[in-house]
Coordinates of C-alpha atoms and ligand atoms in Angstrom, one line a residue:
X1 CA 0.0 0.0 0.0
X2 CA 2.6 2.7 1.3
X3 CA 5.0 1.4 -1.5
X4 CA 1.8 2.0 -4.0
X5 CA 1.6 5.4 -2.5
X6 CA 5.0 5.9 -3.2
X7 CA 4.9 5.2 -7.0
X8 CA 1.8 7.5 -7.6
X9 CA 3.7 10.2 -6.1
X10 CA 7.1 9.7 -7.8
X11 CA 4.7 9.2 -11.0
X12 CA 2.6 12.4 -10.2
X13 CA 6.2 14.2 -9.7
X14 CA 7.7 13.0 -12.9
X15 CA 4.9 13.7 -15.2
X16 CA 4.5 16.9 -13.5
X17 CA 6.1 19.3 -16.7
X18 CA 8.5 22.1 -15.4
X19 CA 6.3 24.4 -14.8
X20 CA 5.9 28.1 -15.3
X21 CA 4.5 30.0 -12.0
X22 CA 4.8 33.4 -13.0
X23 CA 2.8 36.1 -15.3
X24 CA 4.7 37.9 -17.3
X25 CA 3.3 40.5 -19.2
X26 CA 4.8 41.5 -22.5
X27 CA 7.2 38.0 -22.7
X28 CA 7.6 35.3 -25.3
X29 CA 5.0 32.8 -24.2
X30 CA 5.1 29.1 -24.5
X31 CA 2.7 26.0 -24.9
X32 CA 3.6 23.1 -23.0
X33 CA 4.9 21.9 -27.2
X34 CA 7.2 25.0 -26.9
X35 CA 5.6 26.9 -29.7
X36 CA 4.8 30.3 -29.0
X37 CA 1.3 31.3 -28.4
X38 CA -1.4 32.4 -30.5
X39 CA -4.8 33.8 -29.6
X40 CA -5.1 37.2 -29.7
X41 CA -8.0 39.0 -28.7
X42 CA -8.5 36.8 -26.3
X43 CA -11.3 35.5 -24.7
X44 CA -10.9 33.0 -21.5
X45 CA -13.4 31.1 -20.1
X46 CA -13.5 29.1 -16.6
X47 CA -15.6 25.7 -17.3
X48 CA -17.5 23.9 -14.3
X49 CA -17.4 20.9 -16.4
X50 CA -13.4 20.7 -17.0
X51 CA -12.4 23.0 -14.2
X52 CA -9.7 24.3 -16.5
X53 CA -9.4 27.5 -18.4
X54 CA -10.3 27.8 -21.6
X55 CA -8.4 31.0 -23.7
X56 CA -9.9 31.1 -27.1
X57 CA -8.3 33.9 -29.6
X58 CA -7.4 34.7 -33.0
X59 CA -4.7 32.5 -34.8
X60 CA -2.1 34.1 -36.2
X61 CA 1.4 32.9 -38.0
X62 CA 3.6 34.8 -40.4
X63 CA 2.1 33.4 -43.5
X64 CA -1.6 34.1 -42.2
X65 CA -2.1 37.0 -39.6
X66 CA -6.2 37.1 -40.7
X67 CA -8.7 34.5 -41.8
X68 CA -6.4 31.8 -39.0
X69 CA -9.5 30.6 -37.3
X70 CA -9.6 30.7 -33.6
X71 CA -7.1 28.7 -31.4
X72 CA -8.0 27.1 -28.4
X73 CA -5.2 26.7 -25.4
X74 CA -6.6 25.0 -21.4
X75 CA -4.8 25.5 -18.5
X76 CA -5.6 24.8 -14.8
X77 CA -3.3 27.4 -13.1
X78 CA -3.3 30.3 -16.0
X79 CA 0.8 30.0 -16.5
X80 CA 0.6 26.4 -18.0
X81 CA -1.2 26.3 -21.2
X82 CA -1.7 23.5 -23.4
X83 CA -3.0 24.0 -26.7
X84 CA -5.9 22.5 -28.6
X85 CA -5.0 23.4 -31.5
X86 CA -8.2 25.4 -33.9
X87 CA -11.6 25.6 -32.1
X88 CA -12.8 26.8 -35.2
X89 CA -11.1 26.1 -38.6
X90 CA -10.9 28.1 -41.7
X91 CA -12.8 26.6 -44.4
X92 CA -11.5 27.2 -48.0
X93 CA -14.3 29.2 -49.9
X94 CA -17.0 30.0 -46.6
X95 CA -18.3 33.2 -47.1
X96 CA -18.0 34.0 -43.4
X97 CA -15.5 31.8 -42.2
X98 CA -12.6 31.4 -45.1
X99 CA -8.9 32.4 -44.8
X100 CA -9.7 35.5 -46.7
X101 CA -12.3 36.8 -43.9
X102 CA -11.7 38.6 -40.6
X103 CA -12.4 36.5 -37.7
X104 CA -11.2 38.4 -35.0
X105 CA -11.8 38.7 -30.9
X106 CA -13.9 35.0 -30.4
X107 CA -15.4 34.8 -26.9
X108 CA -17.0 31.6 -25.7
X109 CA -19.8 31.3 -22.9
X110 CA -21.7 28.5 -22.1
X111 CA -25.4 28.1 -22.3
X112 CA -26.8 26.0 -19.5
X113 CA -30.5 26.3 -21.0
X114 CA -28.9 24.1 -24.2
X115 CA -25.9 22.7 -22.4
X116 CA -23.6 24.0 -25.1
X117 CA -20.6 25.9 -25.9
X118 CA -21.3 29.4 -27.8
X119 CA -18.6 31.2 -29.5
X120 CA -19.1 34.3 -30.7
X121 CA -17.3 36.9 -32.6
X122 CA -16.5 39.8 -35.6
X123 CA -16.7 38.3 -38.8
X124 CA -15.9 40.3 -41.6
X125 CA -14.7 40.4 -45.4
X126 CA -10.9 41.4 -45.5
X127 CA -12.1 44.9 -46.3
X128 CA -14.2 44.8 -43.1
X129 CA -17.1 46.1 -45.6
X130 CA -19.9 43.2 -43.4
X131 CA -19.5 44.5 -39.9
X132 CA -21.1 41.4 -38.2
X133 CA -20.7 38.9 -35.4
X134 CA -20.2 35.0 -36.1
X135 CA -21.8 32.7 -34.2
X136 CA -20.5 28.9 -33.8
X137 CA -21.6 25.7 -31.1
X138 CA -19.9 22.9 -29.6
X139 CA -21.0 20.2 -26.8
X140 CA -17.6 20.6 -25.4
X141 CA -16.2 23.8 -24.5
X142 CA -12.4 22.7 -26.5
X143 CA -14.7 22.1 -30.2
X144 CA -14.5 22.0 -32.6
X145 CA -17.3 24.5 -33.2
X146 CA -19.4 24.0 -35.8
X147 CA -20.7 27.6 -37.7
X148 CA -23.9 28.8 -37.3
X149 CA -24.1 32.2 -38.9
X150 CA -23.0 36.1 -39.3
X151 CA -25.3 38.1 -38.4
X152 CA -26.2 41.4 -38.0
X153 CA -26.6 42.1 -34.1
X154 CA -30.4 43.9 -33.9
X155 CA -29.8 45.1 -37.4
X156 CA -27.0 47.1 -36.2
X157 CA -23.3 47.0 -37.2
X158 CA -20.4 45.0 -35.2
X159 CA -16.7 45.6 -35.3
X160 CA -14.6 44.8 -32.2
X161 CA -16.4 42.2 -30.3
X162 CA -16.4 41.5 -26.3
X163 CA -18.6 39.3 -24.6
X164 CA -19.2 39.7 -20.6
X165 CA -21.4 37.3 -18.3
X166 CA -22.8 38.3 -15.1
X167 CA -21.6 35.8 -12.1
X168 CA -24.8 37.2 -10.8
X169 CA -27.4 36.3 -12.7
X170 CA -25.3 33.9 -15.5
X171 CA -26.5 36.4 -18.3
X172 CA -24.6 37.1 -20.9
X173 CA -24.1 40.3 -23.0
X174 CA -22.6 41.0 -26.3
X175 CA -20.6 44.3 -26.4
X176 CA -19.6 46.1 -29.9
X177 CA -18.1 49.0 -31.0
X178 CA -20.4 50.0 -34.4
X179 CA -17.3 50.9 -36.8
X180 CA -16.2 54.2 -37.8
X181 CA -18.2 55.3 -40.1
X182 CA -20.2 58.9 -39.0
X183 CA -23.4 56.9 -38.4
X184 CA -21.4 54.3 -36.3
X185 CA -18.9 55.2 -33.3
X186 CA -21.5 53.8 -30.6
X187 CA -20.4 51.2 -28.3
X188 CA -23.5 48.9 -27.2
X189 CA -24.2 46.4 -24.8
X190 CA -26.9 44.1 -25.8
X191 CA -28.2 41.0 -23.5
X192 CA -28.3 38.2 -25.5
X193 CA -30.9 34.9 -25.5
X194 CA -30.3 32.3 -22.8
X195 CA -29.6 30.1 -25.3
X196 CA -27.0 32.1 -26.2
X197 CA -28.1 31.8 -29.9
X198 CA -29.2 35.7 -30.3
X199 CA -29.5 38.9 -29.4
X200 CA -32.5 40.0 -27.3
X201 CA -32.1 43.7 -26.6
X202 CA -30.0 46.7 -26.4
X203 CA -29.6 47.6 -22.6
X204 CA -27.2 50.2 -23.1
X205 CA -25.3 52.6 -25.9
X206 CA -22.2 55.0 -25.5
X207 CA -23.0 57.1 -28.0
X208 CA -20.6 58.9 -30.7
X209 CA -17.0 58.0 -28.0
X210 CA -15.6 56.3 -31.1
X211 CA -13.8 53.6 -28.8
X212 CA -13.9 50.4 -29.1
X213 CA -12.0 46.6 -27.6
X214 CA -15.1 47.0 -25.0
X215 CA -15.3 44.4 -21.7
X216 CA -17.2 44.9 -18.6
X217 CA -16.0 43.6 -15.5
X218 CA -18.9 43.5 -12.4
X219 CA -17.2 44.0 -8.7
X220 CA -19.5 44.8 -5.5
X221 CA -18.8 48.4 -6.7
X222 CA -21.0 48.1 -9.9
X223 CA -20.2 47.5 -12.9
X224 CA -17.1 48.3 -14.8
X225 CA -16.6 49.1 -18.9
X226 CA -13.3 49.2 -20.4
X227 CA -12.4 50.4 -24.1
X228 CA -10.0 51.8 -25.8
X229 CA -9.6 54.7 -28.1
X230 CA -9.2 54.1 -31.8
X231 CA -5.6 54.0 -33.2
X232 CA -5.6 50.7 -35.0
X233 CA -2.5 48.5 -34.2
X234 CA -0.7 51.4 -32.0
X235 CA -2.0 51.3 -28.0
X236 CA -3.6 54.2 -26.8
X237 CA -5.0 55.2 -23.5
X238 CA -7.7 53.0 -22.4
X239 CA -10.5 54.3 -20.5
X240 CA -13.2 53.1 -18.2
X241 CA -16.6 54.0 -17.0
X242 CA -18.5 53.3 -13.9
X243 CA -22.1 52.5 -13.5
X244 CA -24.6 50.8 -10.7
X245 CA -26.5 49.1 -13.5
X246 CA -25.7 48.0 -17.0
X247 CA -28.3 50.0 -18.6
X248 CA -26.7 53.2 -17.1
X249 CA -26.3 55.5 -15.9
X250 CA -22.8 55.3 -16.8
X251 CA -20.1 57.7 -15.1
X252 CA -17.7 59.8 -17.6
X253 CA -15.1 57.8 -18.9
X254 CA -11.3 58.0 -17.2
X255 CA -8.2 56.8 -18.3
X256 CA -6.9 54.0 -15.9
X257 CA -2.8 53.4 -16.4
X258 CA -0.1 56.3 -16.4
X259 CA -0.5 58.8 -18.4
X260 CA 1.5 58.6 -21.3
X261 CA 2.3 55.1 -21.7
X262 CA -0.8 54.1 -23.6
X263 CA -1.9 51.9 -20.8
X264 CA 1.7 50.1 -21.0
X265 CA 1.3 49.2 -24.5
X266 CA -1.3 47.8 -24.9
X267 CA -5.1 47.6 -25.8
X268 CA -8.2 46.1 -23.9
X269 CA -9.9 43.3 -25.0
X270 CA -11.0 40.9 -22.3
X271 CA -11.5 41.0 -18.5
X272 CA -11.3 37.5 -16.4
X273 CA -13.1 37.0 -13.6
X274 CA -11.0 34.7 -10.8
X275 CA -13.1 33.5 -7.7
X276 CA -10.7 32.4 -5.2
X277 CA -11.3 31.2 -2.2
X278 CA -9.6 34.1 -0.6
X279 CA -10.3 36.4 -2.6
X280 CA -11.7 37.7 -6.5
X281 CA -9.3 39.1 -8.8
X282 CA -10.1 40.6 -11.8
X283 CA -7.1 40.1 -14.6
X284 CA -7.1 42.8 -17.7
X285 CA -6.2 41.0 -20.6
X286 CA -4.6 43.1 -23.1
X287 CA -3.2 42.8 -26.4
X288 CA 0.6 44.4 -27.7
X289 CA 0.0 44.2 -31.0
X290 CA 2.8 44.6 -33.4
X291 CA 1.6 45.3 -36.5
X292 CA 5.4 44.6 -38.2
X293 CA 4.9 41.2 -37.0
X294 CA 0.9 41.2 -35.6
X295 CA 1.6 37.1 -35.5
X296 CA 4.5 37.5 -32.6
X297 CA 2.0 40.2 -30.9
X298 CA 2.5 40.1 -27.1
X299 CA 0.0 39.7 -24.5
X300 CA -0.5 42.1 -21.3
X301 CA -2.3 40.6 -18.5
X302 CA -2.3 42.6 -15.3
X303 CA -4.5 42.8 -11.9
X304 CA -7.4 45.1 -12.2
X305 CA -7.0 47.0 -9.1
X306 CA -10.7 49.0 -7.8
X307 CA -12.3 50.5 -4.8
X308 CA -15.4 52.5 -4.8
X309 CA -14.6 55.0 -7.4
X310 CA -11.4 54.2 -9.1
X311 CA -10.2 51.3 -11.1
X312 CA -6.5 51.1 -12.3
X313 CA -3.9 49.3 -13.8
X314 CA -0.7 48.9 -11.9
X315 CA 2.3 47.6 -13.8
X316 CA 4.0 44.1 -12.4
X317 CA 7.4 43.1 -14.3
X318 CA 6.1 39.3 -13.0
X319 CA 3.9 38.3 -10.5
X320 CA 3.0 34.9 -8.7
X321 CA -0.8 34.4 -9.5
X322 CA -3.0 31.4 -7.3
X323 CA -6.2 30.8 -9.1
X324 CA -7.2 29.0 -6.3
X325 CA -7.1 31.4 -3.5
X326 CA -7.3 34.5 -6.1
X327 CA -4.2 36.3 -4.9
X328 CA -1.7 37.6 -6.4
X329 CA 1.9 38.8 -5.5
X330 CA 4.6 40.5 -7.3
X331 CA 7.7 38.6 -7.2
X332 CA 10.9 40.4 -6.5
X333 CA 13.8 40.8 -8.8
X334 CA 17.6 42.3 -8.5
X335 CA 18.2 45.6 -9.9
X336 CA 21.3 46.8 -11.9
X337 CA 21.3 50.5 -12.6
X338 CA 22.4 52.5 -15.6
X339 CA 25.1 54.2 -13.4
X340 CA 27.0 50.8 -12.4
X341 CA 27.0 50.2 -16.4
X342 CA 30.2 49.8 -18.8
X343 CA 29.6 51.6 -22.0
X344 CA 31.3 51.3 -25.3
X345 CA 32.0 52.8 -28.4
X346 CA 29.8 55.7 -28.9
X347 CA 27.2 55.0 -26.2
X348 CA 27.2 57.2 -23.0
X349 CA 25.8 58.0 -20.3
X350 CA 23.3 61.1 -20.1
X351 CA 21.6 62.9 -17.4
X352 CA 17.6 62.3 -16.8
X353 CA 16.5 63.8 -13.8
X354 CA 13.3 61.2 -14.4
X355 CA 15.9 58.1 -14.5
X356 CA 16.9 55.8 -11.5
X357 CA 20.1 57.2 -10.4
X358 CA 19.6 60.6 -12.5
X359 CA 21.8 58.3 -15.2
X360 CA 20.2 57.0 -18.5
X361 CA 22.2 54.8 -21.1
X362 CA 22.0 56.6 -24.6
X363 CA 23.9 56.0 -27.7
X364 CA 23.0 52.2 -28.0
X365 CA 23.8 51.2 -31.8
X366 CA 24.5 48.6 -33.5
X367 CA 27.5 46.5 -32.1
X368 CA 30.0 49.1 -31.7
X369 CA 28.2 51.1 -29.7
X370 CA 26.9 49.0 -26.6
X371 CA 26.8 48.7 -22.8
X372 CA 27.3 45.8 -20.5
X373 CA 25.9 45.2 -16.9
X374 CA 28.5 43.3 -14.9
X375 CA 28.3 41.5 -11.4
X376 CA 24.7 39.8 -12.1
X377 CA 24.0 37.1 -9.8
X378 CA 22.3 34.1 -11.9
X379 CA 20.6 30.7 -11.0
X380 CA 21.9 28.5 -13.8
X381 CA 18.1 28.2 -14.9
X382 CA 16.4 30.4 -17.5
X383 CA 14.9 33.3 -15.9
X384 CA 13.3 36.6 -16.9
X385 CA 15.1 40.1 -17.2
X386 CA 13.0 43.2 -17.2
X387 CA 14.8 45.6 -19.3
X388 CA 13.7 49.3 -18.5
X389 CA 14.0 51.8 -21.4
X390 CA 12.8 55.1 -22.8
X391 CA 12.0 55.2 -26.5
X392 CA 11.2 58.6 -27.9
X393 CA 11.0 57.8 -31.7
X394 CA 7.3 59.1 -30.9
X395 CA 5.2 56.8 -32.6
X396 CA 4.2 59.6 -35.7
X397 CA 1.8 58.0 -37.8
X398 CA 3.0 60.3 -40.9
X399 CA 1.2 59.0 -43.8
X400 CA -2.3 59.4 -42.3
X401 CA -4.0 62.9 -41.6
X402 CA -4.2 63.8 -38.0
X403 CA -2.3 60.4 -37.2
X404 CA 0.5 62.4 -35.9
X405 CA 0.1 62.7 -32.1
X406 CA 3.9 63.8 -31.2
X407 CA 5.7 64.6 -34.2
X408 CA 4.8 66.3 -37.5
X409 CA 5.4 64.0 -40.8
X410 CA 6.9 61.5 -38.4
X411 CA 7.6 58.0 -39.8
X412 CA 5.6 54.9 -37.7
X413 CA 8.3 53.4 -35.9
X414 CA 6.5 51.3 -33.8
X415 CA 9.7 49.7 -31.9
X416 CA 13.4 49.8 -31.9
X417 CA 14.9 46.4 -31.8
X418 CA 18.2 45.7 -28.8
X419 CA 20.6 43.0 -29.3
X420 CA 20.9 41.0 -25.8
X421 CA 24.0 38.6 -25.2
X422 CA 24.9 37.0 -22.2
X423 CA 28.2 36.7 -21.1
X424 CA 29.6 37.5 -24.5
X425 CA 28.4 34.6 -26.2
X426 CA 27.4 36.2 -29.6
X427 CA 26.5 33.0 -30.6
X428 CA 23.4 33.5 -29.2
X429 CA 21.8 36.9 -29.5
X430 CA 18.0 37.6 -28.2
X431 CA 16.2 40.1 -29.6
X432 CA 14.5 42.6 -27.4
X433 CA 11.7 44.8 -28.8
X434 CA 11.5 48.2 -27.0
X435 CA 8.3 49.8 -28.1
X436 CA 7.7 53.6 -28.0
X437 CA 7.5 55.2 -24.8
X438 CA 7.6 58.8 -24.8
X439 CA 9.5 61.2 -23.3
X440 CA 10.5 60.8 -19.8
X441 CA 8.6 57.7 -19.8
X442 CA 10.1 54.5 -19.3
X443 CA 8.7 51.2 -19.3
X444 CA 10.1 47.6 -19.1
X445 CA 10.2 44.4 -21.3
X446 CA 11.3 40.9 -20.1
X447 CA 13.1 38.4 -22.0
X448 CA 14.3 35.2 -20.7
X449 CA 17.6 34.2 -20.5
X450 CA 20.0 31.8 -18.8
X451 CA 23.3 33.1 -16.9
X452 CA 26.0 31.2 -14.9
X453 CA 25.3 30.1 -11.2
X454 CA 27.1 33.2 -9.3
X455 CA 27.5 36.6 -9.5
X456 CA 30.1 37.1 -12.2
X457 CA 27.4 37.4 -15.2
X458 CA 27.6 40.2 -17.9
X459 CA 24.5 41.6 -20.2
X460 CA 25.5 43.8 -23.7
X461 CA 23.0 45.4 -25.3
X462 CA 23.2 46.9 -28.8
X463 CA 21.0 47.9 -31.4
X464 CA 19.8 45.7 -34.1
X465 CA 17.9 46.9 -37.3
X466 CA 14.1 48.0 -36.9
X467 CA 13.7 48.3 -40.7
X468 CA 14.9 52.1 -40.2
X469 CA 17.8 52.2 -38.0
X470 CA 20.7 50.3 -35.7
X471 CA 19.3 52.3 -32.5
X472 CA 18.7 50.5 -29.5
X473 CA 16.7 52.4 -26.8
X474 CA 18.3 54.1 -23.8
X475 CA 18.3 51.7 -20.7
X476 CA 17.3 52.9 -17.3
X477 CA 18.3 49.3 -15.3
X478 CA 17.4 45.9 -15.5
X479 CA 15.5 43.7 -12.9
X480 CA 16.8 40.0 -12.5
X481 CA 14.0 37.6 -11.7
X482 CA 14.0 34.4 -9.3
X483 CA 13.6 31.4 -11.7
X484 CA 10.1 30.3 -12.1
X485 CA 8.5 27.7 -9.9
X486 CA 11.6 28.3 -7.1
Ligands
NAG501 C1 -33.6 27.3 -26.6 O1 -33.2 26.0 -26.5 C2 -34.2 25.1 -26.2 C3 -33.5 23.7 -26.0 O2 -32.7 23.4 -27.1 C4 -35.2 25.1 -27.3 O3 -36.3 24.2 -26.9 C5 -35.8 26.4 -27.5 O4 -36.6 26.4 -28.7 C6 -34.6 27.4 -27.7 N1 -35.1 28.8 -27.8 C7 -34.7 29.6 -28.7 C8 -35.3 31.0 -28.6 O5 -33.9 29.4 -29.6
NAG502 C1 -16.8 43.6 -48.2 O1 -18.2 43.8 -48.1 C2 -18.6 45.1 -48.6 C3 -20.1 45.3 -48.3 O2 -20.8 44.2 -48.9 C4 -18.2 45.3 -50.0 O3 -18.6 46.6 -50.5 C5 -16.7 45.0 -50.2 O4 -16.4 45.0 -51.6 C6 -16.4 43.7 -49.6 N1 -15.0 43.4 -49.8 C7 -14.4 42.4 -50.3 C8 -13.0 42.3 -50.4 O5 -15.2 41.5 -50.8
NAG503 C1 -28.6 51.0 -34.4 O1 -27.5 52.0 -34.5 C2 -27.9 53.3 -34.6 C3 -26.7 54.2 -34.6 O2 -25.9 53.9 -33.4 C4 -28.8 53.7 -33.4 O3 -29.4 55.0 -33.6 C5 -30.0 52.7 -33.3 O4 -30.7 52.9 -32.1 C6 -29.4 51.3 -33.2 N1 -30.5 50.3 -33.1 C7 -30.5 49.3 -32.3 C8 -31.7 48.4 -32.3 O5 -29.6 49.0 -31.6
NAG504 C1 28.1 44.0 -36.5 O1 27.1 44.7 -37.3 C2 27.3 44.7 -38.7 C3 26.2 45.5 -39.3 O2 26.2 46.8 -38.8 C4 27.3 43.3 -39.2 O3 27.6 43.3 -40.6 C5 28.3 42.4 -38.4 O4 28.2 41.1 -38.8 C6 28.1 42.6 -37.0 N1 29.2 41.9 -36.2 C7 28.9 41.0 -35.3 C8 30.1 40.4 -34.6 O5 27.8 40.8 -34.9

């Protein structure tokens, strides 16, 4: 019997995959297969039935970024996901559903009157001339979903599609942002069917904000909508609006990150709900979308932070999420500063009164021009780096009228691109994408890399080519993280 025992736990512990404990917003994320993730405009779903998490988003690769179909990944703890593969294929020659059309933002809910699996979400022609919402079933929430129809929600248009259910009362609501043109630029709520098949009615509009990437979060301090503004693949500031009851009245809209760094790059989409048993936590699950490379778009998942009136979004390099209890705690990391830096060839260092040490490193290019962080202590075990940086290239969006927020005739340079080598090895150089930040603004990316047990480690960063220039962005210090699952 013990011996028994024994076995099932030594089999339990083997089987058990490394696992990843930590969130980290913004990083290269992996499936359990070690390919990278894809499902973007994500919608995640807790099922009764499986007890897992279901994250359901649009499929993207380099050959296909539209017209993917929507991939399906589960998970039990959030950091672990294993993927499913398509919920819902492509089909060559569908007029709704074929690799030419837009299938963007799928949400999933699950209809207890039918006991079925709904997914719903924009479909669209590539020239996003339909403006409707797709609608697809499955018995089991992984599919695959078979298609049901586009249609057009209570004869309205539909472009960016969220989809929020009440813990309270299990109702579900569809929530759509009406496109751009002058008649459009509503955001709706509309309750939908219990059989999750329809629309029923339209309980609330925003009239004429033009946002849109709505989600609704519901907390014992009402009921919570977040949007974003419209800037197509570059993050804005996302805003929020308050109200007791989803028909209204709803409380002017407020922006709810730091000013100025477009709600850390990224855009809304999705808000999960996590009942612990300690406490409920409320994740905001954003999108970095990279329109050089939408396929490799990052995702930004953060705790929602509310009281009574407020709602924010504080920024966490990583942080150690339960599902079980609903907490959530940020993990520490080591910090090396700009100051304690060795810099070569042209790069210097340059006052910034907003900077750590009053020190930022500037003159990053290419690999002549680089600096090195000495002394870091390592674990022998991949970890993850935040790499904090100002990039003032100020995101001009020059070929479009009025698309030029900080610089006139400005060129889109959405990110520079950094070189990373550890210890010198230049056999192995990591790319680090440092998107726009403004000026006096500087915000962290993570990459993860391996150093030596011991504190003799070195980092050199230089600037690899963005498609304009060798110009890596300055660094402000970089935050060494415990190895996951330690
Ligand atoms: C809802 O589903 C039930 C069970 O399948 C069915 O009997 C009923 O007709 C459906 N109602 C609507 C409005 O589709
Ligand atoms: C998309 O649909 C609109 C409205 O029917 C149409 O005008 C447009 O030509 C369509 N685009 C494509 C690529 O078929
Ligand atoms: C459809 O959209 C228009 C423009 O936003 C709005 O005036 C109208 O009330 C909407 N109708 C419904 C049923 O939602
Ligand atoms: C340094 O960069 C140049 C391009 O600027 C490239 O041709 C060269 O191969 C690079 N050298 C190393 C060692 O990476």
């Amino acid at each position: 019997m013990k011996t028994r025992m024994l076995y099932a736990i030594l089999a339990t512990l083997l089987a058990t995959p490394a696992r990843s404990k930590y969130i980290v917003p913004g990083g290269r994320w992996y499936d359990t297969d070690g390919e990278l993730i894809s499902a973007h405009g994500a919608g995640i779903t807790f099922d009764q039935k499986t007890g897992r998490f279901w994250w359901f988003g649009e499929y993207k690769t380099e050959a296909q970024t539209e017209g993917g179909g929507v991939s399906v990944y589960s998970s039990e703890d959030l950091h672990t996901w294993t993927s499913g593969g398509l919920a819902l294929s492509p089909v060559e020659g569908h007029p709704y559903i074929s690799p030419e059309n837009i299938i963007q933002r799928p949400k999933v809910a699950y209809s207890q009157e039918t006991d079925d699996y709904h997914m719903w979400w924009h479909a669209d022609n590539s020239t996003y001339g339909l403006l409707l919402q797709g609608h697809a079933v499955s018995s089991t929430i992984g599919g695959p979903y078979s298609f049901v129809d586009a249609t057009a929600p209570l004869g309205n248009w539909s472009q960016d599609f969220g989809m929020f259910t009440d813990y309270q009362d299990g109702r579900s609501y569809a929530l759509y942002s009406n496109g751009d043109s002058l008649y459009g630029r509503d955001v709706y709520i509309s309750a939908m069917n219990k059989n999750l098949s329809a629309l029923e009615t339209a309980v609330h509009r925003f009239p004429k904000f033009d946002l849109e990437a709505p989600s609704i979060m519901h907390t014992e301090n009402g009921y919570w909508a977040l949007m974003s503004h419209k800037t197509g693949y570059r993050p804005n500031n996302v805003v929020a609006f308050r109200a007791d009851s989803l028909s209204g009245p709803w409380s002017q809209p407020f922006i709810i990150a730091p000013l100025n760094t477009r709600t850390f790059n990224s855009q809304s989409g999705f808000v999960l709900r996590i009942e612990g048993s300690k406490r409920t936590t409320h994740l905001y699950i954003g999108d970095q979308w990279d329109s050089n490379t939408i396929w490799e778009s990052r995702y930004i998942w953060l705790p929602i932070q509310t009281d009574g009136k407020n709602l924010e979004l504080v920024w966490h390099d990583v942080y150690d999420l339960d599902v079980k209890t609903g907490t959530w705690t940020p993990v520490e990391g080591t910090t090396y500063t700009a100051k304690n830096a060795k810099t070569h060839g042209d790069a210097y260092k340059q006052e910034a009164n907003f900077a750590t040490d009053g020190i930022i490193l500037t003159g990053i290019y290419g690999n002549d021009s680089t600096v090195t962080f000495e002394g870091i202590e390592g674990s022998g075990e991949p970890q993850w780096i935040s790499f904090y940086y100002q990039n003032i290239d100020d995101m001009g969006f020059g070929d479009q009228p009025g698309g030029t927020p900080d610089r006139i005739g400005g060129s889109w340079q959405l990110r520079r691109i950094s070189s990373v080598v550890v210890n010198g090895d230049t056999s192995n150089v990591q790319t680090l994408y440092q998107r726009d930040t403004h000026k006096g603004i500087i915000l962290s990316t993570p990459l993860q890399l391996t150093l030596k047990k011991g504190k003799s480690n070195t980092i050199t960063v230089g600037g690899l080519y963005n498609g304009f220039d060798y110009k890596g962005a300055d660094l402000d210090r970089i935050v060494v993280y415990p190895p996951e699952g330690k």
